[in-house]
PDB file of C-alpha atoms in Angstrom:
ATOM      1  CA  GLN A 148     -22.172  18.742 -13.583  1.00  0.00           C
ATOM      2  CA  VAL A 149     -21.150  19.401 -10.350  1.00  0.00           C
ATOM      3  CA  ARG A 150     -18.042  17.785  -8.844  1.00  0.00           C
ATOM      4  CA  VAL A 151     -17.635  17.280  -4.617  1.00  0.00           C
ATOM      5  CA  VAL A 152     -13.854  17.034  -3.474  1.00  0.00           C
ATOM      6  CA  GLN A 153     -13.020  16.261   0.160  1.00  0.00           C
ATOM      7  CA  SER A 154      -9.734  16.132   2.073  1.00  0.00           C
ATOM      8  CA  GLY A 155      -8.517  15.765   6.019  1.00  0.00           C
ATOM      9  CA  GLY A 156      -9.813  12.687   8.033  1.00  0.00           C
ATOM     10  CA  GLY A 157      -6.751  10.647   9.332  1.00  0.00           C
ATOM     11  CA  SER A 158      -5.813   8.784  12.339  1.00  0.00           C
ATOM     12  CA  VAL A 159      -6.021   9.762  15.764  1.00  0.00           C
ATOM     13  CA  GLN A 160      -6.201   7.942  19.046  1.00  0.00           C
ATOM     14  CA  ALA A 161      -9.779   8.664  21.070  1.00  0.00           C
ATOM     15  CA  GLY A 162     -10.012  12.200  22.377  1.00  0.00           C
ATOM     16  CA  GLY A 163      -8.126  13.683  19.426  1.00  0.00           C
ATOM     17  CA  SER A 164      -9.643  15.977  16.640  1.00  0.00           C
ATOM     18  CA  LEU A 165      -9.666  15.610  12.885  1.00  0.00           C
ATOM     19  CA  SER A 166     -11.401  17.586  10.477  1.00  0.00           C
ATOM     20  CA  VAL A 167     -13.370  16.938   6.675  1.00  0.00           C
ATOM     21  CA  SER A 168     -13.524  19.559   4.255  1.00  0.00           C
ATOM     22  CA  CYS A 169     -15.480  19.029   1.286  1.00  0.00           C
ATOM     23  CA  THR A 170     -16.252  21.595  -1.920  1.00  0.00           C
ATOM     24  CA  ALA A 171     -18.562  21.447  -4.841  1.00  0.00           C
ATOM     25  CA  SER A 172     -17.512  22.999  -8.157  1.00  0.00           C
ATOM     26  CA  GLY A 173     -19.146  22.964 -11.066  1.00  0.00           C
ATOM     27  CA  TYR A 174     -22.837  24.873 -10.947  1.00  0.00           C
ATOM     28  CA  ASP A 175     -24.275  27.957  -8.946  1.00  0.00           C
ATOM     29  CA  TYR A 176     -24.921  26.906  -5.192  1.00  0.00           C
ATOM     30  CA  THR A 177     -27.055  29.173  -3.888  1.00  0.00           C
ATOM     31  CA  GLY A 178     -29.107  26.578  -1.711  1.00  0.00           C
ATOM     32  CA  PHE A 179     -27.113  24.100  -1.291  1.00  0.00           C
ATOM     33  CA  CYS A 180     -27.611  21.858   1.223  1.00  0.00           C
ATOM     34  CA  MET A 181     -24.233  19.501   1.866  1.00  0.00           C
ATOM     35  CA  GLY A 182     -23.417  17.187   4.581  1.00  0.00           C
ATOM     36  CA  LEU A 183     -21.216  14.360   5.365  1.00  0.00           C
ATOM     37  CA  PHE A 184     -22.181  10.280   5.772  1.00  0.00           C
ATOM     38  CA  ARG A 185     -20.807   7.557   7.094  1.00  0.00           C
ATOM     39  CA  LYS A 186     -20.765   4.045   5.363  1.00  0.00           C
ATOM     40  CA  VAL A 187     -22.278   1.549   7.623  1.00  0.00           C
ATOM     41  CA  PRO A 188     -22.038  -1.982   7.867  1.00  0.00           C
ATOM     42  CA  GLY A 189     -24.669  -4.154   5.364  1.00  0.00           C
ATOM     43  CA  GLY A 190     -24.375  -1.294   2.889  1.00  0.00           C
ATOM     44  CA  GLY A 191     -25.775   2.372   2.893  1.00  0.00           C
ATOM     45  CA  ARG A 192     -24.502   5.435   4.384  1.00  0.00           C
ATOM     46  CA  GLU A 193     -25.903   7.304   7.497  1.00  0.00           C
ATOM     47  CA  ALA A 194     -26.043  10.808   8.246  1.00  0.00           C
ATOM     48  CA  VAL A 195     -23.786  12.309  10.236  1.00  0.00           C
ATOM     49  CA  ALA A 196     -23.667  16.942   9.534  1.00  0.00           C
ATOM     50  CA  THR A 197     -25.931  17.800   7.335  1.00  0.00           C
ATOM     51  CA  ILE A 198     -25.803  21.764   7.257  1.00  0.00           C
ATOM     52  CA  ASP A 199     -28.291  23.843   4.793  1.00  0.00           C
ATOM     53  CA  SER A 200     -28.525  27.272   2.927  1.00  0.00           C
ATOM     54  CA  HIS A 201     -28.894  29.364   5.894  1.00  0.00           C
ATOM     55  CA  GLY A 202     -26.702  27.314   8.253  1.00  0.00           C
ATOM     56  CA  ALA A 203     -28.802  25.331  10.624  1.00  0.00           C
ATOM     57  CA  ALA A 204     -27.715  21.815  10.761  1.00  0.00           C
ATOM     58  CA  TYR A 205     -28.538  18.073  11.702  1.00  0.00           C
ATOM     59  CA  TYR A 206     -26.022  16.123  13.977  1.00  0.00           C
ATOM     60  CA  ALA A 207     -26.614  12.304  14.262  1.00  0.00           C
ATOM     61  CA  ASP A 208     -27.133  11.592  18.066  1.00  0.00           C
ATOM     62  CA  SER A 209     -24.012   9.727  18.035  1.00  0.00           C
ATOM     63  CA  VAL A 210     -22.517  12.383  17.333  1.00  0.00           C
ATOM     64  CA  LYS A 211     -23.823  15.601  18.750  1.00  0.00           C
ATOM     65  CA  GLY A 212     -22.187  17.683  21.217  1.00  0.00           C
ATOM     66  CA  ARG A 213     -18.539  16.032  19.589  1.00  0.00           C
ATOM     67  CA  PHE A 214     -19.222  17.363  15.998  1.00  0.00           C
ATOM     68  CA  THR A 215     -19.699  20.928  14.794  1.00  0.00           C
ATOM     69  CA  ALA A 216     -20.457  21.772  10.535  1.00  0.00           C
ATOM     70  CA  SER A 217     -19.929  25.075   9.272  1.00  0.00           C
ATOM     71  CA  LYS A 218     -19.767  26.223   6.144  1.00  0.00           C
ATOM     72  CA  GLY A 219     -17.846  28.982   3.630  1.00  0.00           C
ATOM     73  CA  SER A 220     -18.722  32.608   2.487  1.00  0.00           C
ATOM     74  CA  ALA A 221     -20.727  30.318  -0.334  1.00  0.00           C
ATOM     75  CA  ASP A 222     -22.727  28.035  -0.142  1.00  0.00           C
ATOM     76  CA  ASN A 223     -20.303  25.105  -1.700  1.00  0.00           C
ATOM     77  CA  THR A 224     -17.996  24.384   0.754  1.00  0.00           C
ATOM     78  CA  LEU A 225     -18.590  22.530   4.130  1.00  0.00           C
ATOM     79  CA  ASN A 226     -16.091  21.987   7.314  1.00  0.00           C
ATOM     80  CA  LEU A 227     -17.207  19.314   9.777  1.00  0.00           C
ATOM     81  CA  ALA A 228     -14.686  19.554  12.896  1.00  0.00           C
ATOM     82  CA  MET A 229     -14.447  16.277  14.979  1.00  0.00           C
ATOM     83  CA  ASN A 230     -13.455  16.487  18.601  1.00  0.00           C
ATOM     84  CA  HIS A 231     -13.401  14.338  21.680  1.00  0.00           C
ATOM     85  CA  LEU A 232     -13.421  11.116  18.427  1.00  0.00           C
ATOM     86  CA  LYS A 233     -14.100   7.658  19.897  1.00  0.00           C
ATOM     87  CA  PRO A 234     -13.320   4.381  18.280  1.00  0.00           C
ATOM     88  CA  GLU A 235     -16.758   4.606  17.201  1.00  0.00           C
ATOM     89  CA  ASP A 236     -16.484   6.931  15.007  1.00  0.00           C
ATOM     90  CA  THR A 237     -14.173   5.245  12.407  1.00  0.00           C
ATOM     91  CA  GLY A 238     -15.070   4.672   9.196  1.00  0.00           C
ATOM     92  CA  MET A 239     -15.412   6.036   5.486  1.00  0.00           C
ATOM     93  CA  TYR A 240     -16.917   9.304   5.091  1.00  0.00           C
ATOM     94  CA  TYR A 241     -18.521  10.811   2.172  1.00  0.00           C
ATOM     95  CA  CYS A 242     -19.453  14.570   1.404  1.00  0.00           C
ATOM     96  CA  ALA A 243     -22.630  14.903   0.132  1.00  0.00           C
ATOM     97  CA  ALA A 244     -24.393  17.732  -1.767  1.00  0.00           C
ATOM     98  CA  GLY A 245     -27.544  18.655  -3.191  1.00  0.00           C
ATOM     99  CA  TRP A 246     -30.295  21.102  -3.590  1.00  0.00           C
ATOM    100  CA  ILE A 247     -32.551  19.948  -1.228  1.00  0.00           C
ATOM    101  CA  SER A 248     -35.334  21.677   1.457  1.00  0.00           C
ATOM    102  CA  SER A 249     -34.081  22.822   4.710  1.00  0.00           C
ATOM    103  CA  ALA A 250     -36.825  20.149   5.958  1.00  0.00           C
ATOM    104  CA  ASP A 251     -35.138  17.700   3.913  1.00  0.00           C
ATOM    105  CA  CYS A 252     -31.904  18.764   4.554  1.00  0.00           C
ATOM    106  CA  LEU A 253     -32.317  18.498   8.548  1.00  0.00           C
ATOM    107  CA  ARG A 254     -34.105  14.620   7.988  1.00  0.00           C
ATOM    108  CA  PRO A 255     -31.146  13.671   5.720  1.00  0.00           C
ATOM    109  CA  ARG A 256     -31.610  10.396   3.921  1.00  0.00           C
ATOM    110  CA  GLU A 257     -28.671   9.629   1.700  1.00  0.00           C
ATOM    111  CA  GLN A 258     -31.340   9.167  -1.392  1.00  0.00           C
ATOM    112  CA  THR A 259     -31.731  12.279  -1.638  1.00  0.00           C
ATOM    113  CA  PHE A 260     -28.469  13.914  -2.326  1.00  0.00           C
ATOM    114  CA  GLY A 261     -27.363  13.895  -6.194  1.00  0.00           C
ATOM    115  CA  TRP A 262     -23.500  14.179  -5.386  1.00  0.00           C
ATOM    116  CA  TRP A 263     -20.582  12.476  -3.464  1.00  0.00           C
ATOM    117  CA  GLY A 264     -17.676  12.840  -2.539  1.00  0.00           C
ATOM    118  CA  GLN A 265     -14.353  10.496  -3.053  1.00  0.00           C
ATOM    119  CA  GLY A 266     -15.036   9.359   0.424  1.00  0.00           C
ATOM    120  CA  THR A 267     -12.120  10.075   3.553  1.00  0.00           C
ATOM    121  CA  GLU A 268     -10.694   7.553   6.192  1.00  0.00           C
ATOM    122  CA  VAL A 269     -11.471   8.092   9.253  1.00  0.00           C
ATOM    123  CA  THR A 270     -10.011   5.728  12.047  1.00  0.00           C
ATOM    124  CA  VAL A 271      -9.689   6.070  15.840  1.00  0.00           C
ATOM    125  CA  SER A 272      -7.831   4.371  18.304  1.00  0.00           C
ATOM    126  CA  SER A 273      -8.179   2.970  21.460  1.00  0.00           C
TER     127      SER A 273
END
């Protein structure tokens, strides 16, 4: 059983920076895809950033140039650095992990990820 634990987030004024980190435990992570999703109004989660086992990353258009995803030395850790934050970045962020092909990892959909973190709140005030 894979367990995903996340930390970070918090509150900051617009223009500030925060980070969210994720660690998966419980199994072999070779080839893992990891990412951060954000809850959207009406239910569901949209991908913010994902990173495959080769280090290639996907970013939502709304965060390109401001957010940076990176992995640790193993495939089971992810850090998302969020810079130049905007009020519209406010929300609940969820770590996601799974054995997903690079192609699917870089065209992320909520349904393809098998394991999820507990969620971390990010609040950006204007």
